[in-house]
Structure formats: structure tokens, C-alpha cells
Short mmCIF file of C-alpha atoms and ligand atoms in Angstrom, two decimals:
data_model
loop_
_atom_site.label_atom_id
_atom_site.label_comp_id
_atom_site.label_asym_id
_atom_site.label_seq_id
_atom_site.Cartn_x
_atom_site.Cartn_y
_atom_site.Cartn_z
CA MET C 1 0.49 0.02 -0.25
CA ASN C 2 1.05 3.50 -0.91
CA ALA C 3 2.22 5.90 1.76
CA VAL C 4 0.90 8.94 0.71
CA LEU C 5 -2.19 6.72 -0.38
CA ASP C 6 -5.35 9.50 1.90
CA LEU C 7 -7.87 8.02 0.06
CA PRO C 8 -8.52 4.97 1.80
CA GLU C 9 -9.47 1.44 -0.76
CA GLN C 10 -13.19 1.13 0.18
CA THR C 11 -13.98 4.53 -0.38
CA ALA C 12 -13.37 5.00 -3.73
CA ALA C 13 -15.89 5.96 -6.40
CA PRO C 14 -17.56 2.33 -8.25
CA ALA C 15 -15.26 2.95 -11.22
CA HIS C 16 -12.27 2.71 -9.19
CA ALA C 17 -13.51 -0.42 -7.24
CA GLY C 18 -14.16 -2.06 -10.48
CA PHE C 19 -11.69 -1.21 -12.30
CA ALA C 20 -9.56 -2.32 -9.11
CA ALA C 21 -10.55 -5.53 -9.24
CA LEU C 22 -10.17 -6.49 -12.90
CA GLY C 23 -6.58 -5.59 -11.06
CA ASP C 24 -6.33 -2.34 -13.95
CA ALA C 25 -4.16 0.03 -13.40
CA VAL C 26 -5.56 3.28 -12.33
CA ALA C 27 -5.31 6.25 -11.27
CA ALA C 28 -8.23 9.06 -10.10
CA LEU C 29 -7.13 12.40 -10.84
CA ASP C 30 -8.14 16.16 -9.62
CA PRO C 31 -7.52 18.54 -12.21
CA ALA C 32 -8.60 20.87 -9.70
CA ALA C 33 -6.34 19.89 -6.94
CA HIS C 34 -3.57 19.56 -9.63
CA ARG C 35 -3.05 16.20 -8.33
CA VAL C 36 -3.40 12.46 -8.03
CA ALA C 37 -6.59 11.52 -5.67
CA TRP C 38 -6.35 7.90 -5.76
CA THR C 39 -4.27 4.77 -7.36
CA SER C 40 -5.31 1.25 -7.94
CA PRO C 41 -2.99 -1.44 -6.19
CA ALA C 42 -1.78 -2.41 -9.54
CA TRP C 43 -0.75 1.19 -10.60
CA GLN C 44 1.27 0.52 -6.86
CA ARG C 45 3.21 -1.88 -8.44
CA LEU C 46 3.34 -0.56 -11.91
CA LEU C 47 4.32 3.21 -10.94
CA PRO C 48 5.54 2.93 -7.31
CA THR C 49 6.50 6.48 -6.57
CA LEU C 50 3.23 7.70 -8.15
CA GLY C 51 0.94 7.45 -5.72
CA ALA C 52 -2.06 9.14 -4.53
CA GLY C 53 -1.33 12.72 -3.21
CA THR C 54 1.46 13.17 -6.42
CA ALA C 55 1.28 16.22 -8.25
CA LEU C 56 -0.18 16.16 -11.92
CA VAL C 57 3.86 18.18 -13.01
CA GLN C 58 5.92 14.91 -11.57
CA LEU C 59 2.63 13.04 -13.22
CA GLU C 60 4.05 14.61 -16.50
CA HIS C 61 7.63 13.77 -16.17
CA ALA C 62 6.88 10.23 -16.01
CA LEU C 63 3.80 10.42 -18.59
CA PRO C 64 5.55 13.18 -21.06
CA GLY C 65 1.96 13.85 -23.65
CA LEU C 66 -0.21 13.57 -20.44
CA ALA C 67 -1.32 17.87 -19.80
CA ALA C 68 -2.12 18.13 -23.24
CA ALA C 69 -4.36 15.09 -22.77
CA LEU C 70 -5.59 16.71 -19.96
CA GLY C 71 -6.48 20.08 -21.35
CA LYS C 72 -8.59 19.27 -23.91
CA ASP C 73 -11.96 19.24 -22.18
CA GLY C 74 -15.14 16.63 -23.03
CA ASP C 75 -16.81 13.98 -22.11
CA GLN C 76 -14.61 11.60 -24.77
CA THR C 77 -12.15 8.90 -23.49
CA GLN C 78 -9.41 9.18 -25.10
CA CYS C 79 -6.87 6.51 -26.59
CA LEU C 80 -3.52 7.89 -25.62
CA ILE C 81 0.23 6.80 -26.60
CA LEU C 82 2.54 8.47 -23.72
CA GLY C 83 6.14 8.64 -22.05
CA ASP C 84 9.36 9.36 -24.72
CA ALA C 85 9.62 5.99 -26.16
CA HIS C 86 5.86 5.73 -26.33
CA GLU C 87 6.05 2.75 -23.97
CA TRP C 88 2.73 3.28 -22.09
CA GLN C 89 -1.09 2.82 -23.69
CA ALA C 90 -3.50 5.19 -22.02
CA GLU C 91 -6.94 5.89 -21.74
CA LEU C 92 -8.02 8.71 -20.28
CA SER C 93 -12.10 9.13 -19.60
CA ALA C 94 -13.94 11.59 -17.16
CA PRO C 95 -16.62 9.35 -14.72
CA SER C 96 -18.08 12.41 -13.24
CA GLU C 97 -17.64 16.13 -13.23
CA GLY C 98 -14.05 17.85 -12.47
CA GLN C 99 -12.28 13.97 -12.39
CA ARG C 100 -10.30 12.10 -14.86
CA LEU C 101 -9.64 8.26 -14.60
CA LEU C 102 -6.11 7.52 -16.39
CA ARG C 103 -5.91 3.49 -17.33
CA LEU C 104 -2.39 2.52 -17.75
CA ALA C 105 -1.15 -0.37 -19.60
CA ASP C 106 2.50 -0.84 -20.16
CA ARG C 107 3.33 -1.45 -24.07
CA ARG C 108 6.72 -2.95 -22.92
CA GLU C 109 5.54 -5.69 -20.90
CA GLN C 110 3.09 -6.42 -23.77
CA GLY C 111 5.68 -6.70 -26.26
CA ARG C 112 7.69 -9.22 -23.74
CA ALA C 113 4.66 -10.80 -23.41
CA LEU C 114 4.31 -11.48 -26.97
CA GLN C 115 7.73 -12.21 -27.63
CA ARG C 116 7.90 -14.89 -24.84
CA GLN C 117 4.69 -16.13 -26.47
CA LEU C 118 6.18 -16.44 -30.06
CA ASP C 119 9.28 -17.92 -28.09
CA ALA C 120 7.17 -20.63 -26.71
CA ARG C 121 6.03 -21.25 -29.78
CA GLU C 122 8.71 -21.43 -32.27
CA GLN C 123 10.68 -24.15 -29.52
CA LEU C 124 7.39 -26.51 -29.96
CA LEU C 125 8.02 -26.22 -33.04
CA PHE C 126 11.99 -26.54 -33.02
CA THR C 127 10.99 -29.85 -30.97
CA SER C 128 8.36 -30.62 -33.33
CA ARG C 129 10.40 -30.88 -36.05
CA VAL C 130 12.59 -32.49 -34.42
CA LEU C 131 10.21 -35.55 -33.07
CA SER C 132 9.11 -35.82 -36.44
CA VAL C 133 12.71 -36.19 -38.64
CA GLY C 134 13.36 -39.17 -36.07
CA GLU C 135 9.66 -40.67 -36.27
CA MET C 136 10.31 -40.59 -40.33
CA ALA C 137 14.02 -42.11 -39.88
CA THR C 138 12.53 -44.93 -37.95
CA THR C 139 10.02 -45.69 -40.77
CA LEU C 140 12.70 -45.27 -43.58
CA ALA C 141 14.87 -47.08 -41.23
CA HIS C 142 12.85 -49.53 -40.86
CA GLU C 143 11.78 -50.01 -45.30
CA ILE C 144 15.16 -49.87 -46.09
CA ASN C 145 16.74 -52.33 -43.37
CA GLN C 146 14.98 -55.51 -45.36
CA PRO C 147 15.98 -54.44 -49.02
CA ILE C 148 19.68 -53.26 -48.00
CA GLY C 149 19.77 -57.00 -45.72
CA ALA C 150 18.46 -58.91 -48.48
CA CYS C 151 20.63 -57.53 -51.25
CA ALA C 152 23.97 -57.87 -48.70
CA ASN C 153 22.62 -61.75 -48.67
CA LEU C 154 22.02 -62.31 -52.34
CA LEU C 155 25.30 -60.53 -52.97
CA ARG C 156 27.06 -62.90 -50.98
CA GLY C 157 25.28 -66.01 -52.17
CA LEU C 158 26.24 -65.71 -55.21
CA ARG C 159 30.05 -64.61 -54.56
CA SER C 160 30.40 -68.17 -53.11
CA ARG C 161 28.26 -69.75 -56.13
CA LEU C 162 30.38 -68.05 -58.36
CA SER C 163 33.40 -69.44 -56.60
CA ARG C 164 32.79 -72.67 -56.79
CA ARG C 165 31.12 -72.26 -60.65
CA SER C 166 34.77 -71.17 -61.57
CA SER C 167 36.16 -74.03 -59.66
CA GLY C 168 37.16 -71.69 -56.69
CA ARG C 169 39.08 -69.27 -58.92
CA LEU C 170 36.61 -66.38 -59.31
CA GLN C 171 38.42 -64.31 -61.44
CA GLU C 172 40.27 -61.29 -59.18
CA ALA C 173 38.20 -58.06 -60.41
CA GLU C 174 35.27 -59.56 -59.61
CA ALA C 175 35.78 -60.61 -56.77
CA GLN C 176 36.89 -57.84 -56.16
CA ALA C 177 33.42 -55.86 -57.77
CA LEU C 178 31.47 -58.10 -55.38
CA ASP C 179 33.25 -57.67 -52.60
CA ARG C 180 33.11 -53.95 -51.89
CA ALA C 181 28.93 -53.67 -52.87
CA ILE C 182 28.78 -55.95 -50.24
CA ASP C 183 31.10 -53.91 -47.95
CA GLN C 184 28.61 -51.02 -49.41
CA ALA C 185 25.88 -53.04 -48.26
CA MET C 186 26.94 -53.62 -44.90
CA PHE C 187 28.25 -49.70 -44.40
CA ALA C 188 24.26 -48.74 -45.23
CA ALA C 189 22.86 -51.29 -42.62
CA ARG C 190 25.36 -49.41 -40.03
CA ILE C 191 24.40 -46.91 -40.71
CA ILE C 192 20.60 -47.67 -40.63
CA ALA C 193 21.21 -49.61 -37.27
CA ARG C 194 22.87 -45.89 -35.93
CA ILE C 195 19.76 -44.09 -37.03
CA ARG C 196 17.58 -46.75 -34.92
CA GLU C 197 19.52 -46.93 -32.27
CA PHE C 198 19.49 -42.70 -31.95
CA THR C 199 15.71 -42.57 -32.30
CA HIS C 200 14.86 -45.46 -30.04
CA SER C 201 15.78 -42.67 -26.80
CA HIS C 202 12.78 -40.46 -27.94
CA GLN C 203 10.58 -42.75 -25.85
CA PRO C 204 8.29 -40.64 -23.99
CA ARG C 205 8.34 -38.60 -21.05
CA ARG C 206 6.09 -40.32 -18.48
CA VAL C 207 4.19 -37.25 -16.26
CA LYS C 208 1.13 -36.79 -15.16
CA LEU C 209 -0.90 -33.96 -16.47
CA ASP C 210 -3.83 -32.25 -17.62
CA PHE C 211 -5.08 -32.87 -20.38
CA ASN C 212 -7.83 -30.13 -20.77
CA ARG C 213 -4.94 -27.15 -19.69
CA LEU C 214 -2.23 -29.10 -22.33
CA LEU C 215 -6.14 -28.50 -24.82
CA ARG C 216 -6.32 -24.93 -23.64
CA ALA C 217 -2.71 -24.66 -23.71
CA THR C 218 -2.62 -25.81 -28.23
CA VAL C 219 -5.25 -24.08 -29.49
CA PRO C 220 -4.26 -20.31 -29.82
CA LEU C 221 -1.30 -21.76 -31.17
CA LEU C 222 -3.29 -22.45 -34.86
CA ASP C 223 -5.15 -19.33 -33.79
CA TRP C 224 -3.71 -17.59 -36.81
CA ASP C 225 -4.40 -20.31 -39.03
CA LEU C 226 -8.63 -20.80 -38.31
CA GLN C 227 -8.50 -16.97 -37.83
CA ARG C 228 -7.57 -16.72 -41.64
CA SER C 229 -9.45 -19.39 -42.89
CA GLY C 230 -12.62 -18.08 -41.29
CA THR C 231 -13.13 -21.22 -38.83
CA ARG C 232 -15.35 -21.42 -36.02
CA LEU C 233 -13.52 -23.59 -32.76
CA GLU C 234 -16.06 -25.68 -30.92
CA LEU C 235 -14.40 -26.20 -27.56
CA ALA C 236 -15.98 -28.95 -25.32
CA LEU C 237 -14.09 -29.44 -22.47
CA PRO C 238 -14.94 -31.32 -19.16
CA GLU C 239 -14.86 -29.52 -15.87
CA GLY C 240 -11.62 -29.81 -13.17
CA GLU C 241 -8.63 -31.56 -14.43
CA ALA C 242 -8.57 -34.32 -17.13
CA THR C 243 -4.93 -36.90 -16.00
CA VAL C 244 -3.14 -38.72 -18.12
CA CYS C 245 0.41 -39.26 -17.89
CA GLY C 246 2.21 -38.78 -20.66
CA ASP C 247 4.44 -36.67 -22.62
CA GLU C 248 3.28 -32.84 -23.28
CA VAL C 249 5.57 -32.89 -26.28
CA MET C 250 4.22 -35.57 -28.29
CA LEU C 251 0.83 -35.83 -27.10
CA GLN C 252 0.79 -31.63 -27.76
CA GLN C 253 2.01 -32.46 -31.38
CA VAL C 254 -0.90 -35.24 -31.90
CA VAL C 255 -3.44 -32.67 -31.64
CA ILE C 256 -1.88 -29.58 -34.01
CA ASN C 257 -1.42 -32.70 -36.59
CA LEU C 258 -5.49 -33.65 -36.22
CA MET C 259 -6.31 -30.09 -36.14
CA ARG C 260 -3.96 -28.65 -39.51
CA ASN C 261 -5.20 -32.19 -40.75
CA ALA C 262 -9.05 -30.50 -40.24
CA LEU C 263 -8.11 -27.14 -41.59
CA ASP C 264 -6.48 -28.82 -44.56
CA ALA C 265 -9.57 -30.73 -45.18
CA LEU C 266 -11.54 -27.44 -44.57
CA ARG C 267 -9.90 -25.98 -47.15
CA THR C 268 -9.88 -28.79 -49.44
CA ASP C 269 -13.78 -28.22 -49.69
CA PRO C 270 -14.72 -25.32 -47.84
CA PRO C 271 -18.66 -25.76 -46.37
CA PRO C 272 -20.59 -22.35 -45.77
CA GLN C 273 -19.41 -22.75 -41.84
CA PRO C 274 -15.99 -24.60 -42.25
CA CYS C 275 -16.15 -25.97 -37.85
CA LEU C 276 -13.79 -27.26 -35.77
CA ALA C 277 -14.87 -28.73 -33.02
CA LEU C 278 -12.56 -30.44 -29.80
CA CYS C 279 -14.77 -32.60 -27.51
CA LEU C 280 -13.22 -34.05 -24.31
CA LEU C 281 -14.69 -36.87 -23.14
CA ARG C 282 -14.73 -38.67 -20.07
CA HIS C 283 -14.70 -42.73 -20.04
CA HIS C 284 -14.43 -45.09 -17.52
CA GLY C 285 -10.52 -45.26 -17.33
CA GLU C 286 -10.23 -43.57 -20.35
CA LEU C 287 -10.64 -40.03 -22.14
CA GLU C 288 -11.09 -39.32 -25.63
CA LEU C 289 -10.17 -36.74 -27.62
CA GLN C 290 -12.44 -36.21 -30.66
CA VAL C 291 -11.30 -33.73 -33.58
CA SER C 292 -13.77 -32.67 -35.77
CA ASP C 293 -14.38 -30.97 -39.25
CA ASN C 294 -16.51 -30.47 -41.70
CA GLY C 295 -14.39 -30.55 -43.82
CA CYS C 296 -14.41 -32.49 -48.00
CA GLY C 297 -14.82 -35.79 -45.69
CA LEU C 298 -12.96 -39.63 -46.76
CA ASP C 299 -13.51 -41.49 -49.82
CA ASP C 300 -13.10 -45.15 -50.05
CA GLU C 301 -9.25 -44.49 -51.15
CA ALA C 302 -8.74 -42.12 -49.16
CA GLN C 303 -9.43 -44.29 -45.87
CA ALA C 304 -7.99 -47.70 -46.79
CA ARG C 305 -4.04 -45.46 -47.30
CA LEU C 306 -5.16 -42.96 -44.34
CA PHE C 307 -2.16 -44.58 -41.75
CA VAL C 308 -0.02 -45.84 -44.64
CA PRO C 309 3.28 -44.19 -44.09
CA PHE C 310 3.93 -41.59 -47.46
CA ALA C 311 0.34 -42.09 -48.86
CA SER C 312 -0.49 -38.16 -49.22
CA THR C 313 -3.73 -36.55 -51.45
CA LYS C 314 -2.03 -32.97 -50.66
CA PRO C 315 -0.17 -31.65 -53.22
CA SER C 316 3.24 -30.56 -50.89
CA GLY C 317 1.60 -33.81 -48.03
CA MET C 318 4.52 -36.00 -46.76
CA GLY C 319 1.74 -37.79 -45.26
CA ILE C 320 3.55 -39.32 -42.20
CA GLY C 321 1.52 -37.00 -39.98
CA LEU C 322 -1.40 -39.63 -38.78
CA SER C 323 1.72 -42.80 -39.01
CA ILE C 324 3.55 -40.45 -36.71
CA CYS C 325 0.63 -39.67 -34.20
CA ARG C 326 -0.50 -43.45 -34.47
CA SER C 327 2.85 -44.25 -33.10
CA PHE C 328 3.20 -41.37 -30.17
CA ILE C 329 0.01 -42.30 -28.97
CA GLU C 330 0.88 -45.83 -29.08
CA LEU C 331 3.17 -45.55 -27.54
CA HIS C 332 1.35 -43.73 -24.63
CA GLN C 333 -1.02 -47.20 -25.12
CA GLY C 334 -3.22 -45.46 -26.52
CA ARG C 335 -4.99 -45.46 -29.86
CA LEU C 336 -5.97 -43.54 -32.53
CA TRP C 337 -9.22 -44.46 -34.73
CA PHE C 338 -11.60 -41.91 -36.98
CA SER C 339 -15.14 -41.99 -37.77
CA ARG C 340 -17.30 -40.47 -40.88
CA ASN C 341 -19.21 -37.58 -40.00
CA PRO C 342 -23.02 -38.67 -40.86
CA GLU C 343 -23.62 -34.80 -42.42
CA ARG C 344 -19.73 -33.85 -43.84
CA GLY C 345 -16.46 -34.14 -42.72
CA THR C 346 -14.26 -36.72 -40.36
CA THR C 347 -13.49 -37.28 -36.95
CA PHE C 348 -10.14 -38.31 -35.23
CA HIS C 349 -10.55 -39.99 -31.92
CA VAL C 350 -7.44 -39.79 -29.23
CA GLY C 351 -8.25 -42.22 -26.58
CA LEU C 352 -5.63 -42.21 -23.70
CA PRO C 353 -5.66 -44.37 -20.44
CA ALA C 354 -6.57 -41.86 -17.56
CA SER C 355 -4.35 -41.57 -14.95
CA GLN C 356 -5.42 -41.04 -10.76
CA GLN C 357 -5.32 -37.41 -10.16
P1 ADP S 401 -0.21 -35.07 -44.70
O1 ADP S 401 -1.37 -34.55 -44.01
O2 ADP S 401 0.98 -34.72 -45.21
O3 ADP S 401 -0.99 -35.84 -46.09
P2 ADP S 401 -0.92 -37.10 -43.37
O4 ADP S 401 -0.53 -38.40 -42.65
O5 ADP S 401 -1.29 -36.02 -42.05
O6 ADP S 401 -0.71 -36.52 -44.24
O7 ADP S 401 -2.70 -37.64 -43.68
C1 ADP S 401 -2.94 -38.45 -44.69
C2 ADP S 401 -3.82 -38.09 -45.28
O8 ADP S 401 -5.03 -38.50 -44.57
C3 ADP S 401 -3.88 -36.69 -46.26
O9 ADP S 401 -3.29 -36.46 -47.29
C4 ADP S 401 -5.65 -36.79 -46.12
O10 ADP S 401 -5.88 -37.21 -47.72
C5 ADP S 401 -6.40 -38.05 -45.46
N1 ADP S 401 -6.49 -37.02 -44.29
C6 ADP S 401 -5.99 -36.84 -43.11
N2 ADP S 401 -7.00 -36.09 -42.10
C7 ADP S 401 -8.25 -35.92 -42.75
C8 ADP S 401 -9.32 -34.79 -42.38
N3 ADP S 401 -9.63 -34.14 -41.12
N4 ADP S 401 -9.93 -34.91 -43.51
C9 ADP S 401 -10.32 -35.47 -44.14
N5 ADP S 401 -8.50 -36.18 -44.50
C10 ADP S 401 -8.09 -36.38 -44.51
#
């Protein structure tokens, strides 16, 4: 509490009390007395040396431009940018005769908050990319390992057959060529083994987390895409915590992938009112997330190839998103499936074992 505060908080006018309750930085100014009459607790935290009783001249030093705004008469609320470095965003109103109310927001803090949000988003996207590359490498390693192993075996077989046929005396150049081909295949197999070893260490980090909170934190990451496409977002989340045990980044990546796919489906065949809905349901021992859209939907062919790696219907799609999502969910002992919506579009369902709170 400010030492020079001469108006007790409870005697403040209702407008002050309302702003104070909202946590706004507000000061009531008394232009006739050339003084600050009252300040809210948030103002006292923001400008501790400029509490009630401060001369308006002194306030003008801290907030250049204020005196000119106070000089203008009228009941209209003025929106101002104050300070030498334009660091304050302000609103000056006249709630009653002879009294002015100044509401302040620190623009630098807004900038810092925005920067923190952008940094967090960048970090998440970076981690997502690392995980995606890891998962893609595992898929590739798995697919390529088989033919490479078969090549090495065939080459070894061919070498011993040829040496038997030429009664143990294979031409030097041919033998060398075959040995080099076998070495190359073995080298490729070792690289693949190394990749698999590396990506196997990407096990989920298991921590108790509130899936409700995770969904609320994830949705804003796509706010720009939702806005740009004019898509309405419907969120149906249960009351209280919805606890699961899992890896926050992996689960967040699944949600983002499913939402991005829904947005793509809406863009492919836009309905009159594009809508993306997230609904979290509590079943016995399981949480079910439904990600629904009223987009283009799935035909039989797309449905059959849905979880096949590298199968995509999009011009720039890689076709690995859903297989990555499914393996992430399976790493959590969960399941991922889909259904066709009766009217239009598709719903993807994520089932995860619920954890005790
Ligand atoms: P990508 O998005 O790169 O194509 P995915 O594995 O995420 O890879 O998706 C594979 C395919 O599944 C997509 O190309 C699309 O045809 C189909 N698909 C995924 N989600 C939806 C959806 N919500 N609605 C319609 N089709 C979808």
C-alpha cells in the first residue's frame, strides 16, 4: 500500500473499485487540485513512486503528453500513447464532473509477453520438427533395412556360387567388385542401425499432466490459421482436471497434427460455415479426444491409405503425420481411430488411459 494514499480503497468511487478488482492500473486524477486522488493496487505496483497525492506536474514528467490530454475538455474517452519512448498505452475518461480517470498499460510488458509467446511457439515447433524427423528416420530405417539386408545376403550367395562354378578361382576383378558391393551394403546397414539406435532413445517422458490444460494451451498455437480460414472453433472440455500420464510435447504434436489436417480438409472443400470441434470425453478409465471437421471428408480410397506412411492426397503433403500420431499415441498405450461424420467431414478419435489425479 502506498504511504501517501489518502483515500482509503473502500471509499473509492465504484468505477475505481471495478477497475481495481479487474487488476487494471488506474489513477483517479483531480485536475482542480492538480493532484492524483487515488491509485489502484496495480498502479502502485507499476508506478510505486507516483501514488495518491502526487502532483500532476510530476506525473507529466513520467508520462509526457498527459498534460495536453488533460487540457482538452469533453466527456469523450481519449486513447493515448504516452512516454518519450511511447511505452505507455493509456485511456483517459471523465466518469464524473471534475474528475478524470487514467488507465495505463505498459506496452513494453505487452511486447515482452508477445515475445515470450513467440519463443514458446518456436520452441514447440522446433521440438516437433526434431520428433518428426526422428519418427520419419525410424520409418525409413525400418523400410530400407529389409531390402539392404536382402541385397547383402544375395551378394554373398552370388559370390560363393560363382567361386564354386569357376572351381574356386573367381577372377580377381570380379571378386573385388562383389566384395566392395557387400561392403557398401553392410555400411548402409550400419548407418541404419545407428539411426534406429538414436531414434529409439526418443521414448516418451512420462509425467502426470492435465489434458484439459494441454488442449487450452495448444489451441492458441493455431489461432492465426483458424482466423485466416474463417473457421469457427468449438471447444467442449469437461470440468476440472483430466489427468493422463504422458509426454506433453508428443501429445501436443498429435493435437496440432489432427487440427492441421482438419483445417486442410476444410480448405480442400470449404463448407458454408467451416467448423473445427475439439471435444474431450471421460469414459471409464479412458479419456477420448474427438477432433471433428465439416471438411471434404474421406472417400474409400483415402480411407484405405490413411495410416500408410508417405501416402498423401495433398500436393505438398508428406503423408507421415497420421502414422507419427498413431505411433506417439501407441507409445502412450492409447489408440487413434477415425469415423465419418453423418453430415459432412471426419472425426479423429484419440483414446488415452486416464490417470488417477
Ligand atoms: P499429410 O497431411 O502430409 O498428407 P497425413 O498422414 O497427416 O499426411 O494425412 C494423410 C492423408 O489423410 C491426407 O493426405 C488426407 O488425404 C487424409 N486426411 C487426414 N486427415 C483428414 C481429415 N481430417 N479429413 C480428410 N482427410 C484427411
